[in-house]
Coordinates of C-alpha atoms in Angstrom, one line a residue:
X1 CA 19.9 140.2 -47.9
X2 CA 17.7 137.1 -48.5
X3 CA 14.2 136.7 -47.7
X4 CA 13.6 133.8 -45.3
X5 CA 10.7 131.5 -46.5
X6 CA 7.2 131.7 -45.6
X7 CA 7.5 128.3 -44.0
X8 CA 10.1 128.6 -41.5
X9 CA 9.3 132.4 -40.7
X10 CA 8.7 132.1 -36.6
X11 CA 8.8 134.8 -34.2
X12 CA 12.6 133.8 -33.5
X13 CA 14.0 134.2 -37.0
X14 CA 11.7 136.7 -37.6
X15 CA 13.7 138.8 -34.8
X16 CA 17.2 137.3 -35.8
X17 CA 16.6 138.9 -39.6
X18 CA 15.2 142.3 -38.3
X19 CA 17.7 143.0 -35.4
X20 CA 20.3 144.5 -38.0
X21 CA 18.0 146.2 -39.9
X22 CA 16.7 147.7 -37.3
X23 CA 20.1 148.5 -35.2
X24 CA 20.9 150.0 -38.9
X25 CA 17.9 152.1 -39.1
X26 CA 18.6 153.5 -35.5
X27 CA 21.9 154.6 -36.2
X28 CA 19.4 157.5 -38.3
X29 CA 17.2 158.4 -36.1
X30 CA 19.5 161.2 -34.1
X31 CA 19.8 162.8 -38.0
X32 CA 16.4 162.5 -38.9
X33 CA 15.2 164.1 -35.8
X34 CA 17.5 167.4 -36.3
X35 CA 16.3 167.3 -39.8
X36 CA 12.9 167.7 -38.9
X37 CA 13.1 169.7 -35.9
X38 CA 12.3 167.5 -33.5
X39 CA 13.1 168.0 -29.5
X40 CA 15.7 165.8 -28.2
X41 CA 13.1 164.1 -25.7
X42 CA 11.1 162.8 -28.9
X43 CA 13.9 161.0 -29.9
X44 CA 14.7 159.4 -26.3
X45 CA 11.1 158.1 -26.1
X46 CA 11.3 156.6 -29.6
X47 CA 14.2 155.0 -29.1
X48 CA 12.9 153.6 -26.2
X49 CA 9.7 152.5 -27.9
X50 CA 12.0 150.5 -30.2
X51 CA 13.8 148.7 -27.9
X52 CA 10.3 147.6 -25.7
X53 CA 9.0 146.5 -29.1
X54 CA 12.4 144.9 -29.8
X55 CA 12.4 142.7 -26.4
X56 CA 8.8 141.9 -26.7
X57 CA 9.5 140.3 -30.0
X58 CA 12.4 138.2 -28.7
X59 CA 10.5 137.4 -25.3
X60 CA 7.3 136.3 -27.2
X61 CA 9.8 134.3 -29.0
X62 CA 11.4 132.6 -26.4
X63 CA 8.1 131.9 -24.6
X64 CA 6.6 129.8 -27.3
X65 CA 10.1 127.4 -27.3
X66 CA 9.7 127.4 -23.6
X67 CA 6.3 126.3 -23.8
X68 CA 7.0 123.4 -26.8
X69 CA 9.3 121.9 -24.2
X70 CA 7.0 122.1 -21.1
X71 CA 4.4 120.5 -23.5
X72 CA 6.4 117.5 -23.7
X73 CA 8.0 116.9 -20.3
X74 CA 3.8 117.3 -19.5
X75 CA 3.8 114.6 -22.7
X76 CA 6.2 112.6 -21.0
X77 CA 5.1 112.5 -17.2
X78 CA 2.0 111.2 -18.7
X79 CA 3.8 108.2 -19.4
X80 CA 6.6 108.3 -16.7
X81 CA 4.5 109.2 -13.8
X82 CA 3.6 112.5 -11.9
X83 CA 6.7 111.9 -9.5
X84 CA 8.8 111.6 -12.2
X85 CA 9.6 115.6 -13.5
X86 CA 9.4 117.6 -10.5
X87 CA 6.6 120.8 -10.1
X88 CA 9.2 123.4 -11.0
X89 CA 10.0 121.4 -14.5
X90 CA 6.5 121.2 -15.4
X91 CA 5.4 124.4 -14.1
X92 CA 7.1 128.0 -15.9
X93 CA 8.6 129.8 -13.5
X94 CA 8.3 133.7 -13.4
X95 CA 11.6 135.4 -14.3
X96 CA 13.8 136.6 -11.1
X97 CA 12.4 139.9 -9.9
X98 CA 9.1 139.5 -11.7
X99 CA 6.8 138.5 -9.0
X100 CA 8.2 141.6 -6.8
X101 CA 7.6 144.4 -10.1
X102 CA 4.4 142.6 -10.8
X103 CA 2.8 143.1 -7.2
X104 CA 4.4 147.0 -7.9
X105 CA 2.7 147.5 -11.3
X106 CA -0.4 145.8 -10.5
X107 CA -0.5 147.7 -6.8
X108 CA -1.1 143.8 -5.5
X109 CA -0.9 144.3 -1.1
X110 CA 0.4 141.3 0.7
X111 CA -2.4 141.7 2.6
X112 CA -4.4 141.9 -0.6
X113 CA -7.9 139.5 -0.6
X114 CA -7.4 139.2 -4.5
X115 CA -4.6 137.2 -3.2
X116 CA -1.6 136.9 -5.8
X117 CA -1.2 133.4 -8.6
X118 CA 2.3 133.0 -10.3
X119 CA 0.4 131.0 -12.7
X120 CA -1.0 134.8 -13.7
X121 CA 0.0 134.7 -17.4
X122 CA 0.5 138.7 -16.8
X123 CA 4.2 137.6 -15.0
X124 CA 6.7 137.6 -17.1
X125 CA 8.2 133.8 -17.6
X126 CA 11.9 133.0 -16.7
X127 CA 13.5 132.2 -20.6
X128 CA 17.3 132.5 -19.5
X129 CA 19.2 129.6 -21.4
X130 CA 19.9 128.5 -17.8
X131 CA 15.8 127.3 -17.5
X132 CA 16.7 126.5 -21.2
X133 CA 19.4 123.9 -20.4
X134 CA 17.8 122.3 -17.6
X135 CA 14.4 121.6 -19.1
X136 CA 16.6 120.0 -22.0
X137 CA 18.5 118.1 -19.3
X138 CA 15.5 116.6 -18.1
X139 CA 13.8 115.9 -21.4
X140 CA 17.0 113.3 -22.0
X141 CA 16.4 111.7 -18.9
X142 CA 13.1 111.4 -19.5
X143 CA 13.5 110.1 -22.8
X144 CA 16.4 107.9 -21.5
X145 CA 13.8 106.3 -19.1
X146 CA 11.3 105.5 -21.9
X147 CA 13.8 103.3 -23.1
X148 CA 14.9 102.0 -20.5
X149 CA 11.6 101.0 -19.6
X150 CA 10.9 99.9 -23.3
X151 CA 14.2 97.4 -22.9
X152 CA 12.7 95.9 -19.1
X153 CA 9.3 95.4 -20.6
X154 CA 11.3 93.2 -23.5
X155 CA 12.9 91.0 -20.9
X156 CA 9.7 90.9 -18.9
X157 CA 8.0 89.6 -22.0
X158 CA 10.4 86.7 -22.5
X159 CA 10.3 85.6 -19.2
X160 CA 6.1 85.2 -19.5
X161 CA 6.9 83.5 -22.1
X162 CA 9.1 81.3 -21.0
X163 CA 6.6 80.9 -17.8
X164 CA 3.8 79.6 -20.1
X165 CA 6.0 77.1 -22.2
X166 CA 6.9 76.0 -18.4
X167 CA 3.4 75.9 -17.0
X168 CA 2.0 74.0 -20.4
X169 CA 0.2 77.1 -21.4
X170 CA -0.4 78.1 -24.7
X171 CA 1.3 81.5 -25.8
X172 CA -1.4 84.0 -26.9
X173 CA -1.9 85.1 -30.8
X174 CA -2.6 88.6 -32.0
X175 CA -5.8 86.7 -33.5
X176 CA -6.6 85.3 -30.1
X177 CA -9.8 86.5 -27.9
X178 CA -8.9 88.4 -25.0
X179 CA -9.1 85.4 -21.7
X180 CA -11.3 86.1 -19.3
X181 CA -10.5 85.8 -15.7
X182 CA -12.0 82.5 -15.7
X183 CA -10.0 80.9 -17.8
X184 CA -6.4 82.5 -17.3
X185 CA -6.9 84.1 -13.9
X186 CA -4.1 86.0 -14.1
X187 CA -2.7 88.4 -12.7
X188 CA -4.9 87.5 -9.9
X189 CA -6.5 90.5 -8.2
X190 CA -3.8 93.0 -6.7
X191 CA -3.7 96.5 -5.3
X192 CA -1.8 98.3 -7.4
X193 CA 1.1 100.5 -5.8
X194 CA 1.6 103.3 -8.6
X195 CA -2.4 104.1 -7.7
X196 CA -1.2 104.5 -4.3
X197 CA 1.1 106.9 -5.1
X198 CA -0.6 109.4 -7.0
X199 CA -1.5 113.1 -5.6
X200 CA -4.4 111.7 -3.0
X201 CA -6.1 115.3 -3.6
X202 CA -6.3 114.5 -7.6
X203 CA -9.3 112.1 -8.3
X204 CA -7.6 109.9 -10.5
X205 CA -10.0 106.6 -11.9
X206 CA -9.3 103.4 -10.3
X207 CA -7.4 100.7 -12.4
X208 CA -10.2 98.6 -14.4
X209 CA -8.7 95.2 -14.8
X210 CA -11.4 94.4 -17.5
X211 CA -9.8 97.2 -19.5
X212 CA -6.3 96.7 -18.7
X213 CA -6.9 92.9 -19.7
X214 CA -8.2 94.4 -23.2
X215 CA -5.7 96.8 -23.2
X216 CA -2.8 95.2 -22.5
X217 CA -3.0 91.3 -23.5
X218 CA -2.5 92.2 -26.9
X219 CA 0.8 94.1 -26.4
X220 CA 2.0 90.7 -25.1
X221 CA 0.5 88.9 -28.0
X222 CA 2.4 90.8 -30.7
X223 CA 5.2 90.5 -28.8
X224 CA 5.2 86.7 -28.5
X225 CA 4.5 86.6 -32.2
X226 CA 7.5 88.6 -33.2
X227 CA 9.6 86.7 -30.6
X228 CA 8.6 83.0 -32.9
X229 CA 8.9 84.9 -36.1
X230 CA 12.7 86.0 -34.7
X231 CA 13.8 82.4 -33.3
X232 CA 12.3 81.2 -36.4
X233 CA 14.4 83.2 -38.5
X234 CA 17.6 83.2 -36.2
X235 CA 17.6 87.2 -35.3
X236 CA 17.3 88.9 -32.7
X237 CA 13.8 90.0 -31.7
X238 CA 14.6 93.7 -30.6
X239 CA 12.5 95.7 -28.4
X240 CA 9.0 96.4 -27.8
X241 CA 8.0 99.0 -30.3
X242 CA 4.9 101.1 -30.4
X243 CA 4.0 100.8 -26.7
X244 CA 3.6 103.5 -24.0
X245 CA 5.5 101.9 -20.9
X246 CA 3.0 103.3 -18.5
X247 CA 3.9 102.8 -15.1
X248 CA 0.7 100.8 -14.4
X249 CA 1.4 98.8 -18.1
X250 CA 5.1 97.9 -16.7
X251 CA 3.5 96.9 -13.3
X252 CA 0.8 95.0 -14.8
X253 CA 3.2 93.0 -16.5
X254 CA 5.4 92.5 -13.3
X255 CA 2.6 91.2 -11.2
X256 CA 1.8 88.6 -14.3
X257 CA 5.2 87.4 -13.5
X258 CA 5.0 87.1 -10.6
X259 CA 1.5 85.6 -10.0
X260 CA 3.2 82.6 -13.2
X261 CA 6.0 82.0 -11.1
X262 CA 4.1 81.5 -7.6
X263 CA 2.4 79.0 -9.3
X264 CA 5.6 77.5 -10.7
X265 CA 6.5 77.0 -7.3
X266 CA 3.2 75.6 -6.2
X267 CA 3.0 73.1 -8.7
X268 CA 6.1 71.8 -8.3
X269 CA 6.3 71.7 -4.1
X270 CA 3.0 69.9 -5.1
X271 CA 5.0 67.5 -7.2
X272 CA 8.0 67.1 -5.2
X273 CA 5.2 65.9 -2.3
X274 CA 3.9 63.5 -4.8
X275 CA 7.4 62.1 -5.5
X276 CA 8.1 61.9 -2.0
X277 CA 5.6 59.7 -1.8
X278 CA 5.5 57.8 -4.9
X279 CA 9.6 56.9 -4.1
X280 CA 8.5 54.9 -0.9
X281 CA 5.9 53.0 -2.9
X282 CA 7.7 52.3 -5.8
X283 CA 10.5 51.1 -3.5
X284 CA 8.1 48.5 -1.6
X285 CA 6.6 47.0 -4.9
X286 CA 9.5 46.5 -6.8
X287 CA 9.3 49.1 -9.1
X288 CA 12.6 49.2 -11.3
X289 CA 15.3 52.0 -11.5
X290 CA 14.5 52.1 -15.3
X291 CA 11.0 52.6 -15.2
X292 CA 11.1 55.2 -12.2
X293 CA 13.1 57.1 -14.7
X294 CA 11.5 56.9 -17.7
X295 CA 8.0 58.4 -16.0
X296 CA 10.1 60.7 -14.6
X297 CA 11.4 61.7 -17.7
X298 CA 8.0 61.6 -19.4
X299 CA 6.7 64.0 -17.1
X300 CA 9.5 66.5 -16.9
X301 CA 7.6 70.0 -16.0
X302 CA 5.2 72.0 -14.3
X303 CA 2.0 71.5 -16.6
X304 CA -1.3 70.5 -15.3
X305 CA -0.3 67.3 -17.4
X306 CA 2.5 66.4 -15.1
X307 CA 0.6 67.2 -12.1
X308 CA -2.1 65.0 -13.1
X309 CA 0.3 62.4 -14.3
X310 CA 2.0 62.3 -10.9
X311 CA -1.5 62.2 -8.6
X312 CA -2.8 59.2 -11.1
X313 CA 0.8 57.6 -10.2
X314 CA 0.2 57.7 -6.8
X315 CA -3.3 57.2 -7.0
X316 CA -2.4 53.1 -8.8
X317 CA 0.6 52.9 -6.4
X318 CA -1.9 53.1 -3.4
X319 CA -4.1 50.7 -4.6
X320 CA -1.1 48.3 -5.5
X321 CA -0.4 48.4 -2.0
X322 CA -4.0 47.8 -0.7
X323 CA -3.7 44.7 -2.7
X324 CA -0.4 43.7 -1.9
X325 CA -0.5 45.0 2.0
X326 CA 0.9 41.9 3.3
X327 CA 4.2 42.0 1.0
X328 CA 4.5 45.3 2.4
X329 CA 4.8 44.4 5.9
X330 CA 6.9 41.7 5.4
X331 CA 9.7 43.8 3.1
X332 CA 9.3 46.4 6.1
X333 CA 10.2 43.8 8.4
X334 CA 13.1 42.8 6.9
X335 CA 14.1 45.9 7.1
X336 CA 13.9 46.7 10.5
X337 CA 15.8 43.0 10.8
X338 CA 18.8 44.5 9.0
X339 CA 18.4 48.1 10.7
X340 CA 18.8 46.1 14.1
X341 CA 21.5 44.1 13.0
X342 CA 23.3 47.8 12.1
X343 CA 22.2 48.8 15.5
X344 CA 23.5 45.5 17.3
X345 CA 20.6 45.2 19.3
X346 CA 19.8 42.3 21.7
X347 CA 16.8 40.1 21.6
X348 CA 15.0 42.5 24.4
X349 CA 15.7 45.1 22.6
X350 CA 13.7 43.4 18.9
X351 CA 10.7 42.1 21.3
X352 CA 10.1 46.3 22.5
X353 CA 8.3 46.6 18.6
X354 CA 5.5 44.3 19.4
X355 CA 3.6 45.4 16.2
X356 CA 6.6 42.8 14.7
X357 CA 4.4 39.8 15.7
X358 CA 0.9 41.0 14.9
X359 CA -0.8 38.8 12.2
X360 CA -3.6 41.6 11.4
X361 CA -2.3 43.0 8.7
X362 CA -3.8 46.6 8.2
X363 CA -3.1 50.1 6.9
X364 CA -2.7 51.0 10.5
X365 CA 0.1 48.5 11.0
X366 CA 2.2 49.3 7.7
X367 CA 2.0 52.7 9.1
X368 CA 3.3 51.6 12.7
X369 CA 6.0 49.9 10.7
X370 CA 7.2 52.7 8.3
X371 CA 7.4 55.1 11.4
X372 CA 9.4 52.4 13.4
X373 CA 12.1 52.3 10.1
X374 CA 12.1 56.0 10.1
X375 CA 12.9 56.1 14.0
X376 CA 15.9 52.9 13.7
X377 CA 17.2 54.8 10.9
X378 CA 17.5 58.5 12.6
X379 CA 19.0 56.4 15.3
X380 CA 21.5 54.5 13.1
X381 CA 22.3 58.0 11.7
X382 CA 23.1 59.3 14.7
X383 CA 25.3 56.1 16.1
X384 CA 26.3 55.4 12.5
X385 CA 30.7 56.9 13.5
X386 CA 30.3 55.2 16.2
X387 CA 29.1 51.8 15.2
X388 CA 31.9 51.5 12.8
X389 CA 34.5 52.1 15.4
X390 CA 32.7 49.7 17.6
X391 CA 32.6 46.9 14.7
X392 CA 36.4 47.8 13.7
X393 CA 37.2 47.2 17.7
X394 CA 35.2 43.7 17.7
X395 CA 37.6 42.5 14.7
X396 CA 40.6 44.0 16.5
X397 CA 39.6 41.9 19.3
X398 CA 38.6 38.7 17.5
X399 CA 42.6 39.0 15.8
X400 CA 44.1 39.2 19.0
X401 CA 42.1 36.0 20.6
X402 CA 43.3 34.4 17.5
X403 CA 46.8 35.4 18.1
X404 CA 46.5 34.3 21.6
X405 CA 45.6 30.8 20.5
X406 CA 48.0 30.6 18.1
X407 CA 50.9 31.2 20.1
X408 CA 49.5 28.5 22.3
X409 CA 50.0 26.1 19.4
X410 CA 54.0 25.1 19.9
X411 CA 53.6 22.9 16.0
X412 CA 54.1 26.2 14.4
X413 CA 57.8 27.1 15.6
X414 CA 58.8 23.0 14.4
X415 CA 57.3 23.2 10.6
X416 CA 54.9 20.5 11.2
X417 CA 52.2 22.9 11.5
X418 CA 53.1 25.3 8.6
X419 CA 53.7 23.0 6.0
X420 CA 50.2 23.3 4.5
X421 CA 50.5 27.2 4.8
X422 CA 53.7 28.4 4.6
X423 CA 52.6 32.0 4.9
X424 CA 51.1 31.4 8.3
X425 CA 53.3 32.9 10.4
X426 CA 54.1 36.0 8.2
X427 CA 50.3 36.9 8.1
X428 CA 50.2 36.4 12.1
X429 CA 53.1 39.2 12.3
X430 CA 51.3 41.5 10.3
X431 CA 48.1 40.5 12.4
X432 CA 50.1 41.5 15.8
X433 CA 51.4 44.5 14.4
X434 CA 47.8 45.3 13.2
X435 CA 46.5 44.8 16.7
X436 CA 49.0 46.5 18.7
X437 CA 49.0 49.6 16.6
X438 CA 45.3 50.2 16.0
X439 CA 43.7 48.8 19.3
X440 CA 44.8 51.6 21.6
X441 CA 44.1 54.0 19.3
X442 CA 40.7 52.2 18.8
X443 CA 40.0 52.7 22.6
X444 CA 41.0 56.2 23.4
X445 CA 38.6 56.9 20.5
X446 CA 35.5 55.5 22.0
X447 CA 36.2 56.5 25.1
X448 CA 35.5 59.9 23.8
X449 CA 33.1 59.2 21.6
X450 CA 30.9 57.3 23.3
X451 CA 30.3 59.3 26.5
X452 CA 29.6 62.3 23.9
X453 CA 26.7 60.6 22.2
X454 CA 25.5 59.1 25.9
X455 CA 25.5 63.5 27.2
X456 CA 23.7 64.1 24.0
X457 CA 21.1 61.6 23.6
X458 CA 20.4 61.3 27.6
X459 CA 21.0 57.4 27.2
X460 CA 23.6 54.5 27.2
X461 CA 24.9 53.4 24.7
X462 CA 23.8 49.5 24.2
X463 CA 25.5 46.9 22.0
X464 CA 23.4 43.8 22.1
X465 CA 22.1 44.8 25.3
X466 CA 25.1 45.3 27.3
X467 CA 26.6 48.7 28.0
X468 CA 29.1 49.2 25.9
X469 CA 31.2 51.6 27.7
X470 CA 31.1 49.6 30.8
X471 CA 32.3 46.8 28.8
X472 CA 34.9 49.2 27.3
X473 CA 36.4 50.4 30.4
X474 CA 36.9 47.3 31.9
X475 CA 38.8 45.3 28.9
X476 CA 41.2 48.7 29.3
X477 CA 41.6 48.1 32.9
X478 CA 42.2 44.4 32.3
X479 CA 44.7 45.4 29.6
X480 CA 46.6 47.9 31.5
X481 CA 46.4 45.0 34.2
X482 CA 48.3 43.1 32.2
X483 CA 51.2 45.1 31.0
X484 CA 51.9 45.8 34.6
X485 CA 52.2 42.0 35.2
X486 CA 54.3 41.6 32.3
X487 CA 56.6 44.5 33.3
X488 CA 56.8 43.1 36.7
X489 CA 58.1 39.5 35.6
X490 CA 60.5 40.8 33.7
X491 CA 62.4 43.1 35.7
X492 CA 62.3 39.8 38.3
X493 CA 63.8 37.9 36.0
X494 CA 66.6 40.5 35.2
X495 CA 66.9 40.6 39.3
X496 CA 67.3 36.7 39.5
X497 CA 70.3 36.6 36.9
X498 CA 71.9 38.9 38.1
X499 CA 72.2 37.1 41.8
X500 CA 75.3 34.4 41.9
X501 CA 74.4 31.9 44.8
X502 CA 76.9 31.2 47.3
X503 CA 78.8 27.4 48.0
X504 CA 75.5 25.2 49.4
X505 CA 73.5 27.8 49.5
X506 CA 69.6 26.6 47.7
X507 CA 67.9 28.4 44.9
X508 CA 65.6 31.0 45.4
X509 CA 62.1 29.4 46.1
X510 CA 59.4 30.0 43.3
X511 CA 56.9 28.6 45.5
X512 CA 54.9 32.0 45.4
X513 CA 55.6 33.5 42.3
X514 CA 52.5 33.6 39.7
X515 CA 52.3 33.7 35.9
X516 CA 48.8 35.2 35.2
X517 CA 47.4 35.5 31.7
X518 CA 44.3 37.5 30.3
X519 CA 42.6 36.5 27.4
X520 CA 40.2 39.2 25.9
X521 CA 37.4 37.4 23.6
X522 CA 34.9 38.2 21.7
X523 CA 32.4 35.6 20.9
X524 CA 30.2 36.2 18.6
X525 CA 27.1 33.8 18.3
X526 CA 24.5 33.5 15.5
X527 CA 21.2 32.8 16.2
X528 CA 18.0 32.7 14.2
X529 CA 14.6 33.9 15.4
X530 CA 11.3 35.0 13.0
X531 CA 13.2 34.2 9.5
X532 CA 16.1 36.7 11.2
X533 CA 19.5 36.4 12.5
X534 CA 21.4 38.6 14.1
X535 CA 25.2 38.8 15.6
X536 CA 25.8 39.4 19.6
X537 CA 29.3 39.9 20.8
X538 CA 29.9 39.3 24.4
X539 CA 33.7 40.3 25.9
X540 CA 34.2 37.9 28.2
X541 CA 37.9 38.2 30.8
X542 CA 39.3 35.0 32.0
X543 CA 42.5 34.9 34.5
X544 CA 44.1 31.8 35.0
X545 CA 46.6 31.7 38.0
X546 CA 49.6 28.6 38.3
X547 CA 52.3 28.2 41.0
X548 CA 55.5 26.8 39.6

């Protein structure tokens, strides 16, 4: 049989080498006791004797693996957390039965004052390979969790990192002096939630951020540095190596984050209101497409350089337009010219905005203005369907007064007429078929329209100062008027042929009968007024009435 070494001689192989020398020498005993004489009960109580020492051997044993493995789940809820494990992992349990032949042996009452501790090292612990398997169970998953955590803190890393580059600040250097609060106040002052959770009954230090600054700004350092060594080198940078992932290190890191990209945000709300703006100003002076882009180009990001950049923009912008605060007013007054030309409005309506005539030119009055184009522009938004259906309607119109004039013009059947533009009558077919097809279809549509924006906005609907739905219905009526007449002609005619008069009897009398015609016209007139012009349309109904 070979001699195990000195070195790896534990309690465990100790037991495995001397169980079959021992189950050998017990095979003996029964002879040697005849041999010498002894009583039979001598050899029950060695036998016995053997067997305690035996199991004490192999519990002993057991015991000291059970406790290596407690010692580091205890090792790792250090790092993971005290909720992590629960009490019964950390804690040996007594075997089953134990606590009940402990009270026996020890005479322990329930009613006992001594009261009764399963931490009493006198109970016997539970080292089944049941207790075994589940303590190595939840030494993986604790394991599993530290590198889980040691894979987050890696991504969390590069993000900061990427958060400085962003924010124009320089990444730290292993060589680099810890920051104080006053010059990177980050992560700004927070109560920390894994604190909260601990046992409230164990007094557990508060988190020191002077310490954890100390403590934990050079993790991130090295990081950083073998993150630029990796790029560098075109490798991947791997994982965070040598670090406990303490659950107040990873939330330290988190609220650093956090606190960078808040004031991500802020900085760049605070540039987006600078642009905002800077757009309206550069817009009034002038300021070329080109050269808007090319600053913002220059001052792509969320530094304190681009911030600066933008207020010191704004800041010459502002006093550009102190200087040039009459130009101003007069570029917003053409604009409200062309936004009431979009909103056809009459000459009433223009002379409302008095501030339009004052001569005082003044901060206060530019603002008067701006807030006038922001108003005619919501409105024009809000009319803008609308006003093109109104505008396509006009045109209809003005091609059908056209038409009516033209057919008036008797030249055009002979060829005198069309000699100098022999397409003429080809492009007035199309014109008719134009109007007869898209009018109605024109009308039904406003009628809808137009009464739905009138509900919504608790107003008429003006177009140069008329209402344009009264307007509306009454051309309709006048058209529908019209047709009837039409119809009514020609079935009289059809009537008329179709009587043959008798020997001296006289014609039928035409004394009474009417021809009427109705003209729909839009005239538009042009007229100019402060350096503006702007177009009114007026539909006008004319019925002329001849006896034949």
């Amino acid at each position: 049989m070979s001699r195990p070494s000195r070195k790896s001689l534990t309690p465990e192989s100790l037991v495995s080498v001397l169980v079959p020398h021992i189950t050998q020498q017990t095979l003996l005993l029964p002879t040697l006791h005849t041999q010498l004489g002894l009583p039979p009960s001598a050899l029950e109580s060695d036998l016995c004797a053997l067997r305690e020492a035996l199991l004490k051997t192999l519990y002993n044993s057991k015991l000291e693996q059970l406790n290596t493995l407690t010692n580091r789940l205890h090792h790792l809820s250090s790092t993971l957390g005290s909720t992590f494990f629960s009490d019964d992992i950390l804690h040996p349990s007594p075997a089953p039965g134990e606590v009940e032949a402990f009270k026996k042996r020890e005479e322990i009452q329930d009613g006992d004052p001594q009261g009764f501790d399963e931490e009493d090292e006198r109970l016997l612990r539970d080292v089944a390979p049941e207790r075994f398997n589940r303590l190595e169970k939840e030494l993986v998953r604790g394991k599993s969790e530290i590198g889980r955590r040691l894979v987050s803190l890696s991504g969390l890393f590069e993000q900061i990192a990427w958060l400085y580059t962003e924010l124009g600040i320089l990444l730290p250097t292993p060589a680099d002096p810890i920051p104080s609060s006053t010059e990177f106040p980050y992560p700004r002052p927070y109560q920390s939630k894994v604190a909260a959770k601990m046992d409230p009954f164990v007094v557990a230090p508060a988190p020191d951020p002077r310490r954890q600054r100390a403590e934990y700004f050079p993790i991130f350092a090295a990081y950083v540095g073998k993150l630029q060594e990796a790029m560098e080198e075109g490798r991947d940078p791997g994982g965070v190596e040598g670090v406990d992932p303490t659950q107040m290190l990873v939330e330290w890191f988190e609220r650093l984050k956090v606190d960078l990209e808040e004031e991500k945000t802020h900085r760049e709300a605070h540039i987006q209101t600078l642009y905002d703006q800077l757009e309206v100003l550069w817009k009034r002076m002038g300021i070329t497409d080109e050269d808007i882009d090319d600053f913002v180009e220059l001052n792509r990001g969320s530094s304190t350089d681009n911030v600066r950049a933008y207020e010191l923009e704004l800041e010459r912008m502002l006093e550009m337009k102190r200087e040039k605060m009459s130009m101003f007013i007069g570029n917003a007054r053409v604009e409200i010219e062309q936004l009431w030309d979009d909103l056809m409005f009459s000459e009433e309506e223009r002379e409302v905005f008095a501030a339009f005539h004052d001569d005082e030119h003044s901060e206060d009055l530019l603002t008067i203005h701006e807030e006038e184009i922001v108003k005619l522009k919501n409105e024009r938004r809000s009319k803008a369907p609308i006003l093109v259906s109104i505008r396509k309607y006009y045109q209809i119109c003005e091609e059908q007064k056209q038409l009516e004039i033209s057919a008036s013009d008797q030249s055009r059947l002979l060829g005198r007429g069309t000699r100098g533009d022999p397409g003429r009558l080809l492009r007035e077919e199309k014109m008719r078929k134009r109007v007869v097809k898209e009018k109605p279809k024109l009308e039904q549509e406003l009628l809808i329209s137009v009464p739905h924006w009138e509900e919504e906005n608790g107003k008429p609907l003006l177009v140069n100062g008329i209402h344009f739905m009264g307007v509306l219905q009454e051309a309709v009526r006048v058209e529908e008027a019209k047709a009837d007449t039409k119809k009514r002609q020609r079935t009289n005619s059809t009537v008329g042929r179709s009587i043959t008069p008798g020997p001296g009897s006289n014609p039928p009398s035409n004394a009474h009968s009417r021809k009427a015609s109705v003209a729909l016209s839009i005239a538009p007139s042009l007229r100019s007024a402060s350096g503006s012009s702007h177009a009114s349309s007026a539909l006008s109904i004319s019925t002329n009435s001849t006896t034949s």
